[in-house]
Coordinates of C-alpha atoms and ligand atoms in Angstrom, one line a residue:
X114 CA 52.9 105.6 78.1
X115 CA 54.3 105.1 81.6
X116 CA 56.5 108.1 82.4
X117 CA 59.7 107.4 84.3
X118 CA 60.3 109.9 87.2
X119 CA 63.9 110.9 87.5
X120 CA 64.0 109.4 91.0
X121 CA 63.2 106.0 89.4
X122 CA 66.1 106.1 86.9
X123 CA 69.0 103.7 87.6
X124 CA 71.7 105.5 89.5
X125 CA 74.6 106.4 87.2
X126 CA 77.8 105.4 89.0
X127 CA 79.9 107.7 86.9
X128 CA 77.7 110.6 88.0
X129 CA 78.2 109.5 91.6
X130 CA 82.0 109.6 91.3
X131 CA 81.8 113.1 89.7
X132 CA 79.6 114.4 92.5
X133 CA 82.1 113.0 95.1
X134 CA 84.9 114.8 93.1
X135 CA 83.0 118.1 93.0
X136 CA 82.2 118.0 96.7
X137 CA 86.0 117.8 97.4
X138 CA 87.2 120.1 94.6
X139 CA 85.1 123.0 95.7
X140 CA 87.0 123.1 99.0
X141 CA 90.4 123.4 97.2
X142 CA 91.5 126.5 95.5
X143 CA 92.2 125.0 92.1
X144 CA 91.6 126.6 88.7
X145 CA 88.4 125.3 87.0
X146 CA 90.3 124.3 83.8
X147 CA 92.7 122.1 85.7
X148 CA 89.7 120.5 87.6
X149 CA 87.9 119.8 84.3
X150 CA 91.1 118.2 83.0
X151 CA 91.7 115.8 85.8
X152 CA 88.0 115.0 86.2
X153 CA 87.5 113.9 82.6
X154 CA 88.2 110.4 81.1
X155 CA 91.4 110.2 79.1
X156 CA 90.2 107.4 76.9
X157 CA 87.3 104.9 76.7
X158 CA 87.2 101.9 74.3
X159 CA 84.3 99.6 73.6
X160 CA 84.9 96.3 71.7
X161 CA 82.8 93.4 70.6
X162 CA 84.5 90.0 71.0
X163 CA 83.6 86.8 69.1
X164 CA 84.1 83.7 71.3
X165 CA 83.8 80.1 70.1
X166 CA 81.4 78.4 72.5
X167 CA 81.8 74.8 73.6
X168 CA 78.5 73.7 72.2
X169 CA 79.6 75.1 68.8
X170 CA 79.0 78.5 67.2
X171 CA 80.1 82.0 68.1
X172 CA 78.8 84.3 70.7
X173 CA 79.5 88.0 70.8
X174 CA 80.5 89.7 74.1
X175 CA 80.9 93.4 74.7
X176 CA 84.0 94.5 76.5
X177 CA 85.5 97.8 77.7
X178 CA 88.8 99.4 78.8
X179 CA 88.7 102.9 80.2
X180 CA 91.8 104.8 81.0
X181 CA 90.8 107.7 83.2
X182 CA 94.2 109.2 84.0
X183 CA 97.8 108.7 83.2
X184 CA 99.0 111.9 85.0
X185 CA 100.8 110.2 87.9
X186 CA 102.0 107.1 86.0
X187 CA 100.7 104.1 83.9
X188 CA 97.0 103.7 84.3
X189 CA 96.1 100.9 86.7
X190 CA 93.0 98.9 87.5
X191 CA 91.2 95.6 87.4
X192 CA 89.0 93.8 84.8
X193 CA 85.6 92.6 85.9
X194 CA 83.4 89.9 84.3
X195 CA 79.8 90.5 85.2
X196 CA 76.4 90.5 83.3
X197 CA 75.7 94.1 84.3
X198 CA 79.1 95.5 83.1
X199 CA 78.5 98.7 81.1
X200 CA 80.4 101.8 80.0
X201 CA 79.0 104.1 82.7
X202 CA 80.1 101.6 85.4
X203 CA 83.6 101.1 84.0
X204 CA 84.2 104.8 83.5
X205 CA 83.3 105.3 87.2
X206 CA 85.5 102.5 88.4
X207 CA 88.4 103.8 86.3
X208 CA 88.0 107.3 87.9
X209 CA 87.9 105.8 91.4
X210 CA 91.2 104.0 90.6
X211 CA 92.9 107.4 89.8
X212 CA 91.8 108.7 93.2
X213 CA 92.6 105.5 95.0
X214 CA 96.2 105.3 93.6
X215 CA 96.7 109.0 94.6
X216 CA 95.3 108.5 98.1
X217 CA 97.8 105.7 98.8
X218 CA 100.4 107.7 96.9
X219 CA 101.5 105.0 94.4
X220 CA 102.8 106.1 91.0
X221 CA 99.8 105.1 88.9
X222 CA 96.9 106.7 87.2
X223 CA 93.5 104.9 87.0
X224 CA 91.9 102.5 84.6
X225 CA 89.3 99.8 84.6
X226 CA 88.1 97.1 82.2
X227 CA 85.2 94.7 82.0
X228 CA 83.2 92.3 79.9
X229 CA 79.5 91.8 80.1
X230 CA 79.2 88.1 80.6
X231 CA 78.2 85.6 83.3
X232 CA 81.4 83.6 84.1
X233 CA 79.4 81.2 86.3
X234 CA 77.7 79.9 83.1
X235 CA 81.0 79.6 81.1
X236 CA 83.5 76.8 80.9
X237 CA 87.2 77.3 81.5
X238 CA 87.8 77.0 77.8
X239 CA 85.3 79.7 77.0
X240 CA 86.7 82.0 79.7
X241 CA 90.2 81.5 78.3
X242 CA 89.2 82.3 74.7
X243 CA 87.2 85.4 75.9
X244 CA 90.2 86.6 78.0
X245 CA 92.7 86.1 75.2
X246 CA 90.6 87.7 72.6
X247 CA 89.9 90.7 74.9
X248 CA 93.7 91.1 75.5
X249 CA 94.6 90.7 71.9
X250 CA 92.0 93.2 70.6
X251 CA 93.2 95.8 73.2
X252 CA 96.9 95.0 73.0
X253 CA 98.1 98.5 72.1
X254 CA 96.4 99.9 75.2
X255 CA 98.3 97.6 77.6
X256 CA 102.0 97.6 78.7
X257 CA 104.0 97.8 81.9
X258 CA 104.5 101.6 81.3
X259 CA 101.1 102.1 79.7
X260 CA 98.2 100.4 81.4
X261 CA 98.4 97.5 83.8
X262 CA 95.3 95.3 84.5
X263 CA 94.5 93.2 87.6
X264 CA 91.7 91.1 89.0
X265 CA 88.3 92.5 90.0
X266 CA 84.8 91.1 90.4
X267 CA 84.7 87.5 89.0
X268 CA 88.3 87.5 87.6
X269 CA 91.2 85.7 89.2
X270 CA 94.8 84.6 89.1
X271 CA 94.2 82.2 86.2
X272 CA 92.6 85.0 84.1
X273 CA 95.6 87.2 84.8
X274 CA 97.9 84.4 83.7
X275 CA 96.1 84.2 80.3
X276 CA 96.4 88.0 79.9
X277 CA 100.2 87.8 80.7
X278 CA 100.7 85.0 78.3
X279 CA 98.6 86.5 75.4
X280 CA 100.5 89.9 75.8
X281 CA 103.8 88.0 75.9
X282 CA 103.1 85.9 72.9
X283 CA 102.5 89.1 70.9
X284 CA 105.6 90.8 72.3
X285 CA 107.7 87.7 71.5
X286 CA 109.2 87.7 75.0
X287 CA 107.8 87.2 78.5
X288 CA 106.4 90.4 80.0
X289 CA 105.6 89.7 83.7
X290 CA 104.8 93.3 84.7
X291 CA 102.0 93.8 82.2
X292 CA 99.4 92.6 84.6
X293 CA 99.2 92.1 88.4
X294 CA 97.4 89.6 90.6
X295 CA 99.1 86.7 88.7
X296 CA 99.8 83.3 90.3
X297 CA 102.9 83.5 92.5
X298 CA 104.7 80.8 90.3
X299 CA 104.8 83.2 87.3
X300 CA 105.6 86.6 88.9
X301 CA 102.7 87.2 91.2
X302 CA 103.4 88.8 94.6
X303 CA 103.1 86.9 97.9
X304 CA 100.3 88.5 99.9
X305 CA 98.4 89.9 96.8
X306 CA 95.4 87.6 97.3
X307 CA 95.0 88.7 100.9
X308 CA 95.9 92.3 100.3
X309 CA 92.5 94.0 99.9
X310 CA 91.2 92.2 103.0
X311 CA 94.3 93.2 105.0
X312 CA 94.0 96.8 103.9
X313 CA 90.3 96.8 105.0
X314 CA 91.5 95.5 108.4
X315 CA 94.3 98.1 108.7
X316 CA 92.1 101.0 107.9
X317 CA 89.3 99.8 110.3
X318 CA 91.9 99.4 113.1
X319 CA 93.0 103.0 112.6
X320 CA 89.4 104.1 112.6
X321 CA 88.7 102.1 115.8
X322 CA 91.7 103.8 117.5
X323 CA 90.4 107.2 116.5
X324 CA 86.9 106.3 117.7
X325 CA 88.1 104.6 120.9
X326 CA 86.6 101.3 119.9
X327 CA 88.1 97.8 120.2
X328 CA 88.1 95.2 117.4
X329 CA 88.1 92.3 119.8
X330 CA 84.5 91.5 120.6
X331 CA 83.1 93.9 118.0
X332 CA 80.3 92.8 115.7
X333 CA 80.9 92.7 112.0
X334 CA 78.6 92.2 109.0
X335 CA 80.0 91.6 105.6
X336 CA 78.1 91.8 102.3
X337 CA 79.8 89.7 99.6
X338 CA 82.0 86.7 100.0
X339 CA 84.3 86.8 97.0
X340 CA 88.0 87.5 97.4
X341 CA 87.5 90.7 99.5
X342 CA 84.6 89.5 101.6
X343 CA 86.1 86.1 102.5
X344 CA 89.6 87.4 103.3
X345 CA 88.1 90.3 105.4
X346 CA 86.0 87.8 107.4
X347 CA 89.1 85.7 108.1
X348 CA 91.2 88.7 109.2
X349 CA 88.5 90.2 111.5
X350 CA 87.9 86.8 113.0
X351 CA 91.6 86.5 113.7
X352 CA 91.4 89.8 115.6
X353 CA 88.6 88.4 117.8
X354 CA 85.7 90.2 116.1
X355 CA 82.4 88.4 115.9
X356 CA 81.3 88.0 112.3
X357 CA 77.5 87.9 112.7
X358 CA 76.4 87.8 109.1
X359 CA 77.7 87.4 105.6
X360 CA 76.2 87.0 102.2
X361 CA 76.9 86.3 98.5
X362 CA 74.9 86.4 95.3
X363 CA 72.8 83.4 96.4
X364 CA 71.8 84.8 99.8
X365 CA 73.0 85.5 103.3
X366 CA 73.5 83.8 106.7
X367 CA 73.1 85.2 110.2
X368 CA 73.9 84.1 113.7
X369 CA 73.9 86.8 116.5
X370 CA 76.4 84.7 118.4
X371 CA 78.9 84.8 115.6
X372 CA 79.8 82.5 112.7
X373 CA 82.6 79.9 112.8
X374 CA 84.7 81.5 110.1
X375 CA 87.3 78.8 109.5
X376 CA 84.5 76.2 109.1
X377 CA 82.6 78.7 106.8
X378 CA 85.6 79.1 104.6
X379 CA 85.9 75.3 104.2
X380 CA 82.2 75.1 103.5
X381 CA 82.3 77.7 100.8
X382 CA 85.3 76.1 99.2
X383 CA 83.1 73.0 98.7
X384 CA 79.7 74.4 98.2
X385 CA 80.6 77.6 96.3
X386 CA 78.2 79.6 98.5
X387 CA 77.6 80.6 102.1
X388 CA 73.9 79.5 101.9
X389 CA 72.9 76.6 104.0
X390 CA 75.9 76.9 106.4
X391 CA 74.9 75.0 109.6
X392 CA 73.7 76.8 112.8
X393 CA 72.7 80.0 110.9
X394 CA 69.4 81.7 109.9
X395 CA 68.9 82.8 106.3
X396 CA 68.9 86.5 105.7
X397 CA 68.5 88.5 102.5
X398 CA 71.0 91.1 101.3
X399 CA 68.8 94.1 102.2
X400 CA 68.1 93.0 105.8
X401 CA 71.8 92.1 106.2
X402 CA 72.9 95.7 105.5
X403 CA 70.4 96.9 108.1
X404 CA 71.6 94.7 111.0
X405 CA 72.8 96.4 114.1
X406 CA 76.6 96.0 114.3
X407 CA 79.9 97.9 115.0
X408 CA 81.4 97.4 111.6
X409 CA 79.5 97.0 108.3
X410 CA 81.6 96.0 105.3
X411 CA 80.0 96.1 101.9
X412 CA 82.3 94.0 99.7
X413 CA 80.2 93.3 96.7
X414 CA 79.0 95.9 94.1
X415 CA 78.0 99.5 93.7
X416 CA 74.9 101.3 94.9
X417 CA 74.1 99.1 97.8
X418 CA 73.5 101.9 100.4
X419 CA 71.2 104.4 98.8
X420 CA 68.7 107.1 100.1
X421 CA 66.2 104.2 100.3
X422 CA 68.0 102.3 103.1
X423 CA 70.7 104.6 104.5
X424 CA 68.5 105.8 107.4
X425 CA 68.1 102.1 108.4
X426 CA 71.9 101.5 108.6
X427 CA 72.8 100.7 112.2
X428 CA 76.6 100.5 112.2
X429 CA 79.3 102.7 113.8
X430 CA 81.9 102.1 111.1
X431 CA 81.1 101.6 107.4
X432 CA 84.2 100.1 105.8
X433 CA 83.9 100.1 102.0
X434 CA 85.5 96.9 100.7
X435 CA 83.6 97.3 97.5
X436 CA 84.0 100.2 95.0
X437 CA 81.1 102.7 95.1
X438 CA 78.8 100.9 97.5
X439 CA 77.3 104.2 98.9
X440 CA 75.6 106.8 96.8
X441 CA 76.2 110.5 97.4
X442 CA 72.6 110.9 98.8
X443 CA 73.2 108.1 101.2
X444 CA 76.4 109.7 102.3
X445 CA 74.5 112.7 103.5
X446 CA 72.2 110.6 105.6
X447 CA 75.1 108.6 107.1
X448 CA 76.8 111.9 108.0
X449 CA 73.7 113.0 109.9
X450 CA 73.6 109.6 111.7
X451 CA 77.4 110.1 112.5
X452 CA 78.4 106.8 110.9
X453 CA 82.2 106.9 110.4
X454 CA 82.7 106.0 106.7
X455 CA 86.0 104.7 105.5
X456 CA 85.6 105.4 101.8
X457 CA 86.4 102.8 99.1
X458 CA 89.3 104.8 97.6
X459 CA 91.1 104.4 101.0
X460 CA 89.5 101.3 102.5
X461 CA 90.0 98.9 99.7
X462 CA 93.3 100.3 98.4
X463 CA 95.3 97.4 99.8
X464 CA 94.7 95.4 96.6
X465 CA 96.2 98.0 94.3
X466 CA 99.0 98.7 96.7
X467 CA 100.2 95.1 96.6
X468 CA 99.6 95.2 92.8
X469 CA 102.1 98.1 92.8
X470 CA 104.5 95.9 94.8
X471 CA 104.0 93.1 92.3
X472 CA 104.8 95.4 89.4
X473 CA 107.9 96.7 91.2
X474 CA 109.1 93.1 91.9
X475 CA 108.5 92.0 88.3
X476 CA 110.5 94.9 87.0
X477 CA 113.4 94.2 89.4
X478 CA 113.2 90.5 88.9
X479 CA 113.7 90.2 92.6
X480 CA 110.9 88.9 94.9
X481 CA 110.1 89.9 98.5
X482 CA 109.0 87.7 101.4
X483 CA 105.4 87.8 102.5
X484 CA 106.5 89.6 105.7
X485 CA 108.2 92.3 103.6
X486 CA 105.1 92.8 101.5
X487 CA 102.8 93.0 104.5
X488 CA 105.1 95.4 106.4
X489 CA 105.2 97.8 103.4
X490 CA 101.4 97.4 102.9
X491 CA 100.8 98.3 106.6
X492 CA 103.1 101.4 106.3
X493 CA 101.3 102.7 103.2
X494 CA 97.8 102.1 104.4
X495 CA 98.4 103.6 107.8
X496 CA 100.0 106.7 106.3
X497 CA 97.1 107.0 103.8
X498 CA 94.6 106.8 106.6
X499 CA 96.4 109.4 108.7
X500 CA 96.7 111.8 105.7
X501 CA 93.0 111.5 105.1
X502 CA 92.0 111.8 108.8
X503 CA 94.2 114.9 109.1
X504 CA 92.5 116.5 106.1
X505 CA 89.1 115.5 107.5
X506 CA 89.8 117.1 110.9
X507 CA 91.5 120.2 109.4
X508 CA 88.6 121.0 107.0
X509 CA 85.8 119.5 109.1
X510 CA 84.7 117.2 106.3
X511 CA 83.9 113.5 106.3
X512 CA 86.5 110.9 105.3
X513 CA 85.2 110.6 101.7
X514 CA 85.5 114.3 101.0
X515 CA 88.9 114.3 102.7
X516 CA 90.2 111.3 100.7
X517 CA 89.2 113.1 97.5
X518 CA 90.8 116.3 98.6
X519 CA 94.1 114.4 99.3
X520 CA 93.9 112.7 96.0
X521 CA 93.0 115.7 93.9
X522 CA 95.8 117.7 95.4
X523 CA 98.3 115.0 94.6
X524 CA 97.2 114.8 91.0
X525 CA 97.2 118.6 90.6
X526 CA 100.7 118.9 92.1
X527 CA 101.9 116.6 89.3
X528 CA 100.0 118.4 86.5
X529 CA 101.5 121.7 87.7
X530 CA 105.0 120.4 87.5
X531 CA 104.5 118.7 84.2
X532 CA 102.7 121.6 82.6
X533 CA 100.3 121.3 79.6
X534 CA 101.9 120.3 76.3
X535 CA 100.6 122.5 73.6
Ligands
LIG821 N1 90.4 95.7 91.3 C1 91.0 96.2 92.4 C2 90.5 97.5 92.8 O1 89.4 97.9 92.5 C3 92.6 96.1 92.3 C4 93.1 96.9 91.1 C5 94.6 96.6 90.9 O2 95.2 95.9 91.6 O3 95.1 97.2 89.9 O4 91.2 98.3 93.5

């Protein structure tokens, strides 16, 4: 029988996040028992959901909700719909949410959910029935003070609206703050849709200042053109950066002179893909990551930059719009190459930060202007970047290790104050 070498095994994302944690934890003087406690998953639930399909008959879908931590507040994190969703991935993403919320210092723990499905092959009706069944089956887990979902890969405002409605129908009253990333008409926050992209821009601006680089005229490559990738392209284009390549699941496009981003956004709205955009060359996702540029922004899925391609990465700043795009082995290679990595738990935290604002506004029943949202977002992201940079310079560690150190310290501070209930 063909023997699988350990190097050929698929990379466990949960293992990756634990390696990142350990790398930071060993530099902090914290009792092992406490570290074990905050590192472990609080609760993981797997469910099987029957959904009535349009052509008749039922189809079963496997879904998950993982609550990694509730130490700093209700657990918070998105729900993704993707064929590759599995428990290992959702556990990792839930843990990253804990550390992300702590890095930006918002009062949440971490969670993540997902359903293994291909939404591009499902009708609106099928998606609605799947979403409502998922919410109803997990209803005890959710609640404004308990666990608050949000959008993630392939989920959107409409799906959040169905979650809010399903939860509210069971509660017998409208509960807006049970989910964030909702349509603005029903309690969503202005600026939420743009928030992750804005956050990426804010952190890259801070990094550029630190590295004495200028955004105007810089070359940018973006992998992924969903909510995060497309918004990021727009904001960097507005700053005068040159977006030279972007990609989505169908393929990539490249033009060394820069893409016309406003036209590209119109094109994608119609064609649902970047592929075939005029005056560009096709490029595959692997080659795209290896393009020479000033700023590389992976904004798709995990494990994109690994030990197999890290030595071919030719960027000055790697800004992680996605969660977990870089493996720990790749991190070491990037360190040697002196690539400045803005880690996911800092770089893409703008989304959950405005989710926090949405939750606050829903609970107050009082809504802020977009300017108020953006100003508060800028303050939080800038402060988080500075906290992490300071830690990085003080301990002579890279930004990922520093971000984890900041986050772990914040969670441990709360554990110490709360004590362990026996
Ligand atoms: N899914 C986003 C993330 O990975 C947002 C989570 C949220 O807003 O709760 O950060």
